[in-house]
Amino acid sequence: MAKNKNARKAAPPQGRARRWSAGRLARSAGRGVVALVALLLLGVAALAVVNPPVTPYMLSEQRRLGGLDHEWVAIDHVAPVMARAVVAAEDANFCTHWGFDLGAIRAAITSGGTRGASTISQQVVKNVYLWQGRSWPRKALEALITPVLETFWTKRRIVEVYLNVAEFGEGIFGVEAAARRHFGVAPAALTAEQAARLAAILPDPKDRSASAPSGFVERRARSIRDGAATIAADGRAACFQ
């Protein structure tokens, strides 16, 4: 009987046990968050120097189509006007923001969502690390990772990766495949007109053609060509060229 009585005294109070269990769960959750943050930082830092061989969307399209046309090309082997064209088309203030273009966001809100506000940095995060779609979880992760990307990557690296993972047609990914398939040239040989046409089919490359442009694509390409010349002249291309 005495033995059982001592055993009962040794048992911790129920409330204390619950507090200990809650504390243990909190510490475990904290360690999990730290591990996820560390993994995120490692993943972003690694791809600052290592070329991503494939993206989640490319894998999805590869399964759907049975193959892709994609070959990585260094930005040094891409005509400079091509980089200027995609920046003029997608993110004219690329060199002046830290991942988010607040002016474009305000304009998109004012227009009721009819205008896009995603920067090239955000698009790279979505394409390389996340999945397609407009879900709030994806947008939240994109907002979290984009400033980290801007911290670890140079602007030139962001443009280089963008040029290599962007979709330029059904099963066509990256500027190397796009230049060859649409115009039969290497990316280093792209003219201002060809670069503008490639940029003009973004972000809807499945329904637009750079090699057989519609009137809309031709008008958009002219605007992009002028924009690329403008950002070259006013210094807004200096951060990536």
Short mmCIF file of C-alpha atoms in Angstrom, two decimals:
data_model
loop_
_atom_site.label_atom_id
_atom_site.label_comp_id
_atom_site.label_asym_id
_atom_site.label_seq_id
_atom_site.Cartn_x
_atom_site.Cartn_y
_atom_site.Cartn_z
CA MET A 1 0.00 0.00 0.00
CA ALA A 2 2.82 2.44 0.86
CA LYS A 3 4.47 1.68 -2.44
CA ASN A 4 1.34 2.61 -4.37
CA LYS A 5 0.92 5.77 -2.30
CA ASN A 6 4.47 6.90 -3.14
CA ALA A 7 3.87 6.19 -6.81
CA ARG A 8 0.81 8.42 -6.77
CA LYS A 9 2.83 11.21 -5.17
CA ALA A 10 5.54 10.88 -7.83
CA ALA A 11 3.09 11.37 -10.68
CA PRO A 12 3.06 14.99 -12.03
CA PRO A 13 -0.16 16.93 -11.71
CA GLN A 14 -2.39 16.68 -14.77
CA GLY A 15 -2.22 20.43 -15.48
CA ARG A 16 1.57 20.37 -15.35
CA ALA A 17 1.62 17.43 -17.77
CA ARG A 18 -0.56 19.37 -20.20
CA ARG A 19 1.69 22.42 -19.94
CA TRP A 20 4.76 20.26 -20.55
CA SER A 21 3.09 18.65 -23.58
CA ALA A 22 2.09 22.07 -25.00
CA GLY A 23 5.62 23.37 -24.46
CA ARG A 24 7.07 20.37 -26.22
CA LEU A 25 4.73 20.87 -29.19
CA ALA A 26 5.66 24.56 -29.37
CA ARG A 27 9.37 23.73 -29.35
CA SER A 28 8.86 21.11 -32.05
CA ALA A 29 6.88 23.57 -34.17
CA GLY A 30 9.59 26.18 -33.67
CA ARG A 31 12.27 23.76 -34.80
CA GLY A 32 10.15 22.88 -37.83
CA VAL A 33 9.81 26.54 -38.81
CA VAL A 34 13.56 27.08 -38.40
CA ALA A 35 14.25 24.02 -40.56
CA LEU A 36 11.88 25.24 -43.28
CA VAL A 37 13.43 28.71 -43.28
CA ALA A 38 16.92 27.19 -43.46
CA LEU A 39 15.82 24.96 -46.35
CA LEU A 40 14.33 27.95 -48.14
CA LEU A 41 17.48 30.02 -47.74
CA LEU A 42 19.62 27.11 -48.91
CA GLY A 43 17.43 26.51 -51.96
CA VAL A 44 17.45 30.16 -52.99
CA ALA A 45 21.17 30.61 -52.35
CA ALA A 46 22.05 27.42 -54.27
CA LEU A 47 20.23 28.46 -57.44
CA ALA A 48 22.03 31.78 -57.40
CA VAL A 49 24.92 29.84 -58.96
CA VAL A 50 23.44 26.48 -60.03
CA ASN A 51 21.15 26.41 -63.05
CA PRO A 52 17.76 24.79 -62.32
CA PRO A 53 17.51 21.86 -64.75
CA VAL A 54 13.71 21.89 -64.75
CA THR A 55 10.76 23.58 -63.08
CA PRO A 56 7.51 22.13 -61.66
CA TYR A 57 5.51 23.54 -64.58
CA MET A 58 7.99 22.15 -67.10
CA LEU A 59 7.67 18.71 -65.50
CA SER A 60 3.89 18.97 -65.72
CA GLU A 61 4.04 19.93 -69.40
CA GLN A 62 6.58 17.21 -70.10
CA ARG A 63 4.20 14.60 -68.72
CA ARG A 64 1.30 16.06 -70.68
CA LEU A 65 3.13 16.42 -74.00
CA GLY A 66 5.60 13.55 -73.75
CA GLY A 67 8.61 15.84 -74.14
CA LEU A 68 9.89 19.42 -74.17
CA ASP A 69 12.19 21.60 -76.25
CA HIS A 70 14.51 23.24 -73.74
CA GLU A 71 18.22 23.93 -73.51
CA TRP A 72 19.92 26.24 -71.04
CA VAL A 73 21.91 29.16 -72.44
CA ALA A 74 24.03 31.62 -70.47
CA ILE A 75 22.91 35.23 -70.65
CA ASP A 76 26.29 36.11 -72.16
CA HIS A 77 25.18 34.13 -75.22
CA VAL A 78 21.84 35.92 -75.57
CA ALA A 79 21.49 39.13 -77.57
CA PRO A 80 21.32 41.99 -75.02
CA VAL A 81 18.24 43.35 -76.78
CA MET A 82 16.37 40.15 -75.81
CA ALA A 83 16.87 40.84 -72.10
CA ARG A 84 15.81 44.45 -72.60
CA ALA A 85 12.73 43.32 -74.52
CA VAL A 86 11.39 41.02 -71.81
CA VAL A 87 12.05 43.64 -69.13
CA ALA A 88 10.30 46.31 -71.21
CA ALA A 89 7.37 43.94 -71.77
CA GLU A 90 6.98 42.49 -68.29
CA ASP A 91 8.66 44.75 -65.74
CA ALA A 92 9.96 48.12 -66.95
CA ASN A 93 10.95 49.17 -63.41
CA PHE A 94 12.88 45.95 -62.79
CA CYS A 95 16.13 47.74 -61.87
CA THR A 96 14.48 50.09 -59.39
CA HIS A 97 12.38 47.77 -57.22
CA TRP A 98 13.23 45.10 -54.61
CA GLY A 99 10.94 42.41 -56.00
CA PHE A 100 7.57 44.15 -55.91
CA ASP A 101 6.55 47.09 -58.10
CA LEU A 102 4.28 49.03 -55.75
CA GLY A 103 3.25 51.46 -58.49
CA ALA A 104 2.13 48.57 -60.71
CA ILE A 105 0.28 46.99 -57.78
CA ARG A 106 -1.61 50.24 -57.11
CA ALA A 107 -2.46 50.53 -60.83
CA ALA A 108 -3.70 46.92 -60.87
CA ILE A 109 -5.95 47.58 -57.86
CA THR A 110 -7.29 50.76 -59.46
CA SER A 111 -8.07 48.90 -62.68
CA GLY A 112 -10.03 46.28 -60.78
CA GLY A 113 -7.54 43.52 -61.46
CA THR A 114 -7.55 43.82 -65.25
CA ARG A 115 -3.83 44.70 -65.27
CA GLY A 116 -1.06 42.41 -64.11
CA ALA A 117 1.42 43.53 -61.46
CA SER A 118 3.78 40.56 -61.12
CA THR A 119 7.44 41.47 -61.51
CA ILE A 120 10.00 39.32 -63.27
CA SER A 121 11.34 38.39 -59.84
CA GLN A 122 7.91 37.14 -58.76
CA GLN A 123 7.51 35.19 -61.99
CA VAL A 124 10.89 33.51 -61.48
CA VAL A 125 9.87 32.52 -57.93
CA LYS A 126 6.58 31.10 -59.20
CA ASN A 127 8.18 29.21 -62.09
CA VAL A 128 11.23 27.84 -60.28
CA TYR A 129 9.99 27.15 -56.75
CA LEU A 130 6.19 26.97 -56.83
CA TRP A 131 3.25 25.93 -58.98
CA GLN A 132 0.95 27.65 -61.44
CA GLY A 133 -2.42 29.09 -60.48
CA ARG A 134 -3.85 31.96 -58.45
CA SER A 135 -4.37 30.31 -55.06
CA TRP A 136 -3.74 32.33 -51.91
CA PRO A 137 -1.21 29.80 -50.50
CA ARG A 138 0.90 30.14 -53.64
CA LYS A 139 0.69 33.93 -53.59
CA ALA A 140 1.67 33.97 -49.91
CA LEU A 141 4.71 31.78 -50.56
CA GLU A 142 5.61 33.92 -53.56
CA ALA A 143 5.47 37.05 -51.39
CA LEU A 144 7.70 35.34 -48.81
CA ILE A 145 10.33 34.03 -51.24
CA THR A 146 10.61 37.03 -53.60
CA PRO A 147 12.53 39.34 -51.19
CA VAL A 148 14.84 36.42 -50.33
CA LEU A 149 15.51 35.89 -54.04
CA GLU A 150 16.30 39.58 -54.48
CA THR A 151 18.72 39.37 -51.54
CA PHE A 152 20.72 36.38 -52.80
CA TRP A 153 20.51 36.79 -56.59
CA THR A 154 21.78 39.61 -58.77
CA LYS A 155 19.34 41.28 -61.14
CA ARG A 156 21.31 39.86 -64.05
CA ARG A 157 20.91 36.34 -62.64
CA ILE A 158 17.16 36.83 -62.24
CA VAL A 159 16.83 37.84 -65.90
CA GLU A 160 19.05 34.94 -66.98
CA VAL A 161 16.88 32.39 -65.19
CA TYR A 162 13.70 34.03 -66.44
CA LEU A 163 14.89 33.82 -70.05
CA ASN A 164 15.65 30.13 -69.58
CA VAL A 165 12.44 29.00 -67.89
CA ALA A 166 9.81 31.18 -69.58
CA GLU A 167 7.37 29.40 -71.87
CA PHE A 168 7.46 30.57 -75.51
CA GLY A 169 5.03 28.12 -77.08
CA GLU A 170 3.58 24.64 -76.75
CA GLY A 171 6.41 22.62 -75.21
CA ILE A 172 8.95 25.40 -75.93
CA PHE A 173 10.80 26.66 -72.88
CA GLY A 174 13.66 29.12 -72.73
CA VAL A 175 15.05 31.61 -75.19
CA GLU A 176 17.40 29.12 -76.88
CA ALA A 177 14.57 26.87 -78.01
CA ALA A 178 12.36 29.89 -78.77
CA ALA A 179 14.92 31.60 -81.02
CA ARG A 180 15.62 28.41 -82.91
CA ARG A 181 12.00 27.27 -83.29
CA HIS A 182 10.49 30.65 -84.17
CA PHE A 183 13.30 32.21 -86.22
CA GLY A 184 15.91 29.52 -86.91
CA VAL A 185 18.71 31.47 -85.22
CA ALA A 186 20.80 31.23 -82.07
CA PRO A 187 19.72 33.52 -79.21
CA ALA A 188 22.86 35.59 -79.67
CA ALA A 189 21.73 36.45 -83.21
CA LEU A 190 18.25 37.73 -82.35
CA THR A 191 17.43 41.11 -83.84
CA ALA A 192 15.51 43.84 -82.04
CA GLU A 193 12.39 42.93 -84.01
CA GLN A 194 12.68 39.21 -83.28
CA ALA A 195 13.35 39.83 -79.58
CA ALA A 196 10.34 42.13 -79.37
CA ARG A 197 8.11 39.50 -81.01
CA LEU A 198 9.25 36.83 -78.56
CA ALA A 199 8.55 39.16 -75.65
CA ALA A 200 5.19 40.09 -77.17
CA ILE A 201 3.81 36.55 -76.90
CA LEU A 202 4.29 36.62 -73.13
CA PRO A 203 2.42 35.81 -70.96
CA ASP A 204 0.15 33.89 -73.36
CA PRO A 205 2.53 31.93 -75.60
CA LYS A 206 0.10 29.13 -76.42
CA ASP A 207 -2.34 31.50 -78.11
CA ARG A 208 0.17 33.86 -79.73
CA SER A 209 2.93 33.33 -82.27
CA ALA A 210 6.22 35.18 -82.67
CA SER A 211 6.95 33.76 -86.12
CA ALA A 212 3.41 34.25 -87.50
CA PRO A 213 2.26 37.25 -85.47
CA SER A 214 -1.28 38.51 -85.35
CA GLY A 215 -2.01 42.21 -85.65
CA PHE A 216 -2.12 42.42 -81.85
CA VAL A 217 1.30 40.78 -81.48
CA GLU A 218 2.79 43.06 -84.14
CA ARG A 219 1.46 46.17 -82.37
CA ARG A 220 2.64 44.91 -79.01
CA ALA A 221 6.05 44.06 -80.47
CA ARG A 222 6.45 47.61 -81.81
CA SER A 223 5.63 49.01 -78.39
CA ILE A 224 8.10 46.62 -76.72
CA ARG A 225 10.84 47.49 -79.20
CA ASP A 226 10.39 51.17 -78.39
CA GLY A 227 10.29 50.39 -74.66
CA ALA A 228 13.50 48.35 -74.87
CA ALA A 229 15.25 51.28 -76.58
CA THR A 230 13.92 53.65 -73.92
CA ILE A 231 15.13 51.66 -70.91
CA ALA A 232 18.54 51.29 -72.59
CA ALA A 233 18.76 55.05 -73.06
CA ASP A 234 17.53 56.12 -69.62
CA GLY A 235 19.61 53.64 -67.61
CA ARG A 236 16.85 51.27 -66.49
CA ALA A 237 18.68 48.35 -68.12
CA ALA A 238 21.96 48.98 -66.31
CA CYS A 239 21.39 46.45 -63.51
CA PHE A 240 21.26 43.43 -65.83
CA GLN A 241 23.46 44.44 -68.79
#
